[in-house]
Amino acid sequence: MYDLSFTGRNIDIAASLLIKGEAVAIPTETVYGLAANALNIDAVTKIFRIKKRPSFDPLIIHISSFDLVDRYVVSVPEPLRRLAEAYMPGPLTLLLEKKSIIPDVVTSGSRYVAVRVPAHDLTRALLAKLDFPLAAPSANPFGYISPTTAQHVADQLGSQLCYILDGGPCEIGIESTIVGMTDNGEIHVYRKGGLTIEQIQKVIGTIIVEDYSASNPDAPGMLTHHYAPSKPFVIVENINDIPKGENVGVMAYRQFVPGIPMHHQVVLAPTGRFEDAAHNLFAGMRYLDTCQVDTIYTQLLPEVDLGIAINDRLRRAAAI
Ligand code: TXA
Ligand code: MG
């Protein structure tokens, strides 16, 4: 555990570092982000370097209010504007045609930029102090589990950061849902996330949901193997049928599994609430990754509501 990193709740410190072109970790309601001035190419390059992120994987820009979006995008198609009105601030990211003020390094050369208004008081207060948007991917090394506490960020990236803005544990716990519109007017969900498919359908009607395994040129970051612990992570049909033993890890939905040490088990949601499961998912994966276990077994949740996005994370973590 790394505990020398400079962590706190001071948005003036965070703002002054960001203005200087440094990278700072910030809390959001989904996961922690690794933020830098989105209009400053050198600052954005630091994010890619710290995360060891391939340059083909574009970044989301974060703004304090959707009212500011016209500074950075050419236009907002009507259905996406309705989504923004319904769900921003919140766990929704929209892909919109960018203005040239957004450097190509942010979008990995795409003419679309991903835009989000986080619903976290501390980060919104920070954004309100800045006259630029913050480019921020999740604050984890590329491919590993996203951080949902300041300690998670410090554990992995602490030695490379000058400040971690600590906003407590992320309420939602999984990343935002990414939505865009194709040239022929279809609404696509490119990443399942904290805003559910059902919530989007309520506002838009028919949408197309990209599958986790799709090799999809529109969302180059949606790699099949992602969010992964370093231990083998195996999805089983029936969690009670797994091999029993001391070195077995379990991530169960509602109940502990008999015959396996309790301290090698994580129960995501004892009462079955999807919100609890999402909130506990990444912290649970990290915990089990530190246990003396050879393999972590898990089960899928019902494929509705937040279960859809949670299962997407479980399948990617289990993919070889
Ligand atoms: O909840 C979240 O969205 C968090 C917090 C920090 O805001 N951020 C996050 O960022 O999850 P990241 O970098 O881990 O995932 C961003 C993904 C990329 O991998 C890519 O798939 C998609 O967003 N993306 C970003 N810009 C895009 C673009 N211009 N076109 C297509 N996909 C894009
Ligand atoms: Mg990420």
Short mmCIF file of N, CA and C and ligand atoms in Angstrom, two decimals, residues 26-34 47 51 53 56-62 90-96 98 106-116 118 135-140 142 146-147 174-178 190-191 194 216-223 226-227 313, ligand 1:
data_model
loop_
_atom_site.label_atom_id
_atom_site.label_comp_id
_atom_site.label_asym_id
_atom_site.label_seq_id
_atom_site.Cartn_x
_atom_site.Cartn_y
_atom_site.Cartn_z
N ILE A 26 -9.39 12.75 -9.79
CA ILE A 26 -10.62 13.39 -9.32
C ILE A 26 -11.73 12.36 -9.09
N PRO A 27 -12.58 12.64 -8.09
CA PRO A 27 -13.70 11.72 -7.86
C PRO A 27 -14.85 12.02 -8.81
N THR A 28 -15.59 11.00 -9.20
CA THR A 28 -16.87 11.23 -9.85
C THR A 28 -17.86 10.23 -9.23
N GLU A 29 -19.12 10.31 -9.62
CA GLU A 29 -20.10 9.38 -9.06
C GLU A 29 -19.94 7.98 -9.66
N THR A 30 -19.20 7.86 -10.76
CA THR A 30 -19.02 6.53 -11.38
C THR A 30 -17.74 5.88 -10.87
N VAL A 31 -16.59 6.40 -11.31
CA VAL A 31 -15.27 5.92 -10.85
C VAL A 31 -14.35 7.13 -10.77
N TYR A 32 -13.17 6.96 -10.16
CA TYR A 32 -12.21 8.07 -10.13
C TYR A 32 -11.60 8.26 -11.52
N GLY A 33 -11.36 9.54 -11.86
CA GLY A 33 -10.75 9.86 -13.14
C GLY A 33 -9.34 10.41 -12.94
N LEU A 34 -8.54 10.27 -13.99
CA LEU A 34 -7.19 10.87 -14.00
C LEU A 34 -7.28 12.06 -14.95
N ILE A 47 -1.51 12.08 -19.21
CA ILE A 47 -2.50 11.06 -18.83
C ILE A 47 -2.17 9.73 -19.50
N LYS A 51 -1.04 6.34 -17.32
CA LYS A 51 -1.91 5.16 -17.39
C LYS A 51 -1.34 4.03 -18.23
N ARG A 53 -1.63 4.08 -21.35
CA ARG A 53 -2.79 3.88 -22.21
C ARG A 53 -2.39 4.03 -23.66
N PHE A 56 -4.55 4.99 -29.18
CA PHE A 56 -5.78 4.82 -29.97
C PHE A 56 -7.03 4.82 -29.11
N ASP A 57 -6.89 4.92 -27.78
CA ASP A 57 -8.04 4.83 -26.87
C ASP A 57 -8.41 6.24 -26.39
N PRO A 58 -9.47 6.84 -26.94
CA PRO A 58 -9.76 8.26 -26.68
C PRO A 58 -10.27 8.54 -25.27
N LEU A 59 -10.22 9.82 -24.88
CA LEU A 59 -10.60 10.24 -23.53
C LEU A 59 -11.94 10.97 -23.52
N ILE A 60 -12.62 10.90 -22.38
CA ILE A 60 -13.87 11.64 -22.19
C ILE A 60 -13.53 13.03 -21.64
N ILE A 61 -14.20 14.08 -22.16
CA ILE A 61 -14.03 15.39 -21.52
C ILE A 61 -15.18 15.64 -20.54
N HIS A 62 -14.82 16.28 -19.42
CA HIS A 62 -15.77 16.53 -18.34
C HIS A 62 -16.00 18.03 -18.23
N GLY A 90 -24.85 13.21 -14.57
CA GLY A 90 -25.10 11.81 -14.27
C GLY A 90 -24.21 10.90 -15.08
N PRO A 91 -24.44 9.58 -14.94
CA PRO A 91 -23.52 8.60 -15.54
C PRO A 91 -23.76 8.37 -17.03
N LEU A 92 -23.81 9.46 -17.79
CA LEU A 92 -24.07 9.41 -19.23
C LEU A 92 -22.96 10.16 -19.96
N THR A 93 -22.42 9.55 -21.01
CA THR A 93 -21.42 10.20 -21.86
C THR A 93 -21.96 10.22 -23.28
N LEU A 94 -21.92 11.40 -23.92
CA LEU A 94 -22.42 11.52 -25.29
C LEU A 94 -21.26 11.70 -26.27
N LEU A 95 -21.33 11.02 -27.42
CA LEU A 95 -20.35 11.23 -28.48
C LEU A 95 -20.90 12.29 -29.42
N LEU A 96 -20.17 13.40 -29.55
CA LEU A 96 -20.65 14.55 -30.33
C LEU A 96 -19.54 15.03 -31.25
N LYS A 98 -16.82 17.10 -32.75
CA LYS A 98 -16.00 18.06 -32.00
C LYS A 98 -15.67 19.30 -32.82
N VAL A 106 -6.94 13.99 -27.78
CA VAL A 106 -8.02 13.64 -26.84
C VAL A 106 -8.94 12.58 -27.46
N THR A 107 -9.21 12.72 -28.75
CA THR A 107 -10.20 11.84 -29.40
C THR A 107 -9.54 10.73 -30.21
N SER A 108 -8.24 10.59 -30.09
CA SER A 108 -7.47 9.61 -30.88
C SER A 108 -7.76 9.78 -32.36
N GLY A 109 -7.92 11.02 -32.77
CA GLY A 109 -8.08 11.31 -34.19
C GLY A 109 -9.52 11.28 -34.68
N SER A 110 -10.46 10.85 -33.82
CA SER A 110 -11.86 10.78 -34.25
C SER A 110 -12.45 12.19 -34.37
N ARG A 111 -13.46 12.33 -35.24
CA ARG A 111 -14.12 13.64 -35.30
C ARG A 111 -15.17 13.79 -34.21
N TYR A 112 -15.37 12.75 -33.41
CA TYR A 112 -16.29 12.82 -32.28
C TYR A 112 -15.53 12.94 -30.98
N VAL A 113 -16.10 13.74 -30.06
CA VAL A 113 -15.53 13.82 -28.72
C VAL A 113 -16.58 13.30 -27.73
N ALA A 114 -16.12 12.58 -26.72
CA ALA A 114 -17.00 12.06 -25.68
C ALA A 114 -17.12 13.13 -24.58
N VAL A 115 -18.38 13.47 -24.22
CA VAL A 115 -18.62 14.56 -23.27
C VAL A 115 -19.48 14.06 -22.11
N ARG A 116 -19.09 14.48 -20.91
CA ARG A 116 -19.85 14.04 -19.74
C ARG A 116 -19.87 15.15 -18.69
N PRO A 118 -20.15 15.20 -14.80
CA PRO A 118 -20.20 14.31 -13.62
C PRO A 118 -21.10 14.87 -12.53
N ALA A 135 -10.06 16.42 -19.48
CA ALA A 135 -10.01 15.09 -20.09
C ALA A 135 -9.69 14.12 -18.97
N ALA A 136 -10.47 13.06 -18.84
CA ALA A 136 -10.20 12.11 -17.75
C ALA A 136 -10.67 10.70 -18.09
N PRO A 137 -9.72 9.78 -18.23
CA PRO A 137 -10.08 8.36 -18.25
C PRO A 137 -10.16 7.87 -16.81
N SER A 138 -10.58 6.65 -16.60
CA SER A 138 -10.55 6.09 -15.26
C SER A 138 -9.09 6.06 -14.77
N ALA A 139 -8.91 6.29 -13.46
CA ALA A 139 -7.55 6.48 -12.91
C ALA A 139 -6.91 5.15 -12.50
N ASN A 140 -6.83 4.22 -13.44
CA ASN A 140 -6.21 2.92 -13.20
C ASN A 140 -5.21 2.65 -14.32
N PHE A 142 -3.89 0.92 -17.50
CA PHE A 142 -4.71 0.44 -18.62
C PHE A 142 -5.04 -1.05 -18.46
N SER A 146 -11.11 -0.45 -12.54
CA SER A 146 -11.27 0.98 -12.29
C SER A 146 -11.31 1.26 -10.79
N PRO A 147 -10.77 2.43 -10.36
CA PRO A 147 -10.74 2.77 -8.93
C PRO A 147 -12.04 3.42 -8.48
N ILE A 174 -19.60 1.96 -11.24
CA ILE A 174 -19.20 1.52 -12.57
C ILE A 174 -19.25 2.73 -13.51
N GLU A 175 -18.56 2.63 -14.64
CA GLU A 175 -18.37 3.77 -15.51
C GLU A 175 -19.68 4.24 -16.17
N SER A 176 -19.61 5.41 -16.79
CA SER A 176 -20.77 5.98 -17.46
C SER A 176 -21.17 5.16 -18.69
N THR A 177 -22.42 5.33 -19.07
CA THR A 177 -22.94 4.72 -20.30
C THR A 177 -22.60 5.65 -21.47
N ILE A 178 -22.03 5.09 -22.54
CA ILE A 178 -21.62 5.93 -23.68
C ILE A 178 -22.63 5.77 -24.82
N TYR A 190 -22.60 2.47 -26.87
CA TYR A 190 -21.28 1.90 -27.16
C TYR A 190 -20.65 1.28 -25.92
N ARG A 191 -21.04 1.77 -24.76
CA ARG A 191 -20.59 1.12 -23.52
C ARG A 191 -21.75 1.12 -22.54
N GLY A 194 -23.51 3.08 -15.91
CA GLY A 194 -24.33 3.46 -14.77
C GLY A 194 -25.72 3.97 -15.11
N ASN A 216 -15.39 -3.07 -32.24
CA ASN A 216 -16.19 -1.96 -32.73
C ASN A 216 -15.33 -0.73 -32.98
N PRO A 217 -15.13 -0.38 -34.24
CA PRO A 217 -14.24 0.72 -34.55
C PRO A 217 -14.71 2.07 -34.00
N ASP A 218 -16.02 2.18 -33.64
CA ASP A 218 -16.51 3.46 -33.12
C ASP A 218 -16.11 3.67 -31.66
N ALA A 219 -15.80 2.62 -30.96
CA ALA A 219 -15.39 2.75 -29.55
C ALA A 219 -14.12 1.93 -29.35
N PRO A 220 -13.00 2.44 -29.84
CA PRO A 220 -11.79 1.64 -29.87
C PRO A 220 -11.33 1.19 -28.49
N GLY A 221 -11.80 1.86 -27.43
CA GLY A 221 -11.37 1.47 -26.10
C GLY A 221 -12.13 0.29 -25.53
N MET A 222 -13.16 -0.14 -26.20
CA MET A 222 -14.00 -1.19 -25.64
C MET A 222 -13.43 -2.58 -25.92
N LEU A 223 -12.25 -2.80 -25.39
CA LEU A 223 -11.57 -4.06 -25.66
C LEU A 223 -12.24 -5.18 -24.86
N HIS A 226 -10.85 -6.46 -20.21
CA HIS A 226 -10.73 -5.17 -19.56
C HIS A 226 -11.23 -5.32 -18.13
N TYR A 227 -11.00 -4.33 -17.31
CA TYR A 227 -11.47 -4.32 -15.92
C TYR A 227 -11.00 -5.57 -15.17
N ARG A 313 -19.10 -6.04 -17.30
CA ARG A 313 -17.79 -5.96 -16.62
C ARG A 313 -17.29 -7.35 -16.24
O1 TXA B 1 -17.57 7.07 -15.88
C1 TXA B 1 -16.72 7.35 -16.71
O2 TXA B 1 -16.99 7.49 -17.91
C2 TXA B 1 -15.28 7.53 -16.21
C3 TXA B 1 -15.20 8.77 -15.36
C4 TXA B 1 -13.81 9.07 -14.90
O3 TXA B 1 -15.75 9.85 -16.05
N1 TXA B 1 -14.38 7.59 -17.30
C5 TXA B 1 -14.04 6.52 -18.05
O4 TXA B 1 -13.08 6.77 -19.02
O5 TXA B 1 -14.52 5.43 -17.90
P1 TXA B 1 -12.27 5.63 -19.77
O6 TXA B 1 -11.19 6.35 -20.46
O7 TXA B 1 -11.84 4.59 -18.84
O8 TXA B 1 -13.21 5.11 -20.86
C6 TXA B 1 -13.52 5.97 -21.94
C7 TXA B 1 -14.00 5.20 -23.12
C8 TXA B 1 -12.89 4.85 -24.09
O9 TXA B 1 -12.27 3.65 -23.80
C9 TXA B 1 -13.65 4.79 -25.41
O10 TXA B 1 -14.18 3.52 -25.58
C10 TXA B 1 -14.79 5.75 -25.19
O11 TXA B 1 -14.82 6.09 -23.85
N2 TXA B 1 -14.56 6.98 -25.95
C11 TXA B 1 -13.99 8.12 -25.54
N3 TXA B 1 -13.93 9.01 -26.52
C12 TXA B 1 -14.46 8.42 -27.59
C13 TXA B 1 -14.65 8.83 -28.94
N4 TXA B 1 -14.29 10.03 -29.37
N5 TXA B 1 -15.22 7.94 -29.77
C14 TXA B 1 -15.58 6.72 -29.34
N6 TXA B 1 -15.41 6.27 -28.09
C15 TXA B 1 -14.86 7.12 -27.23
#
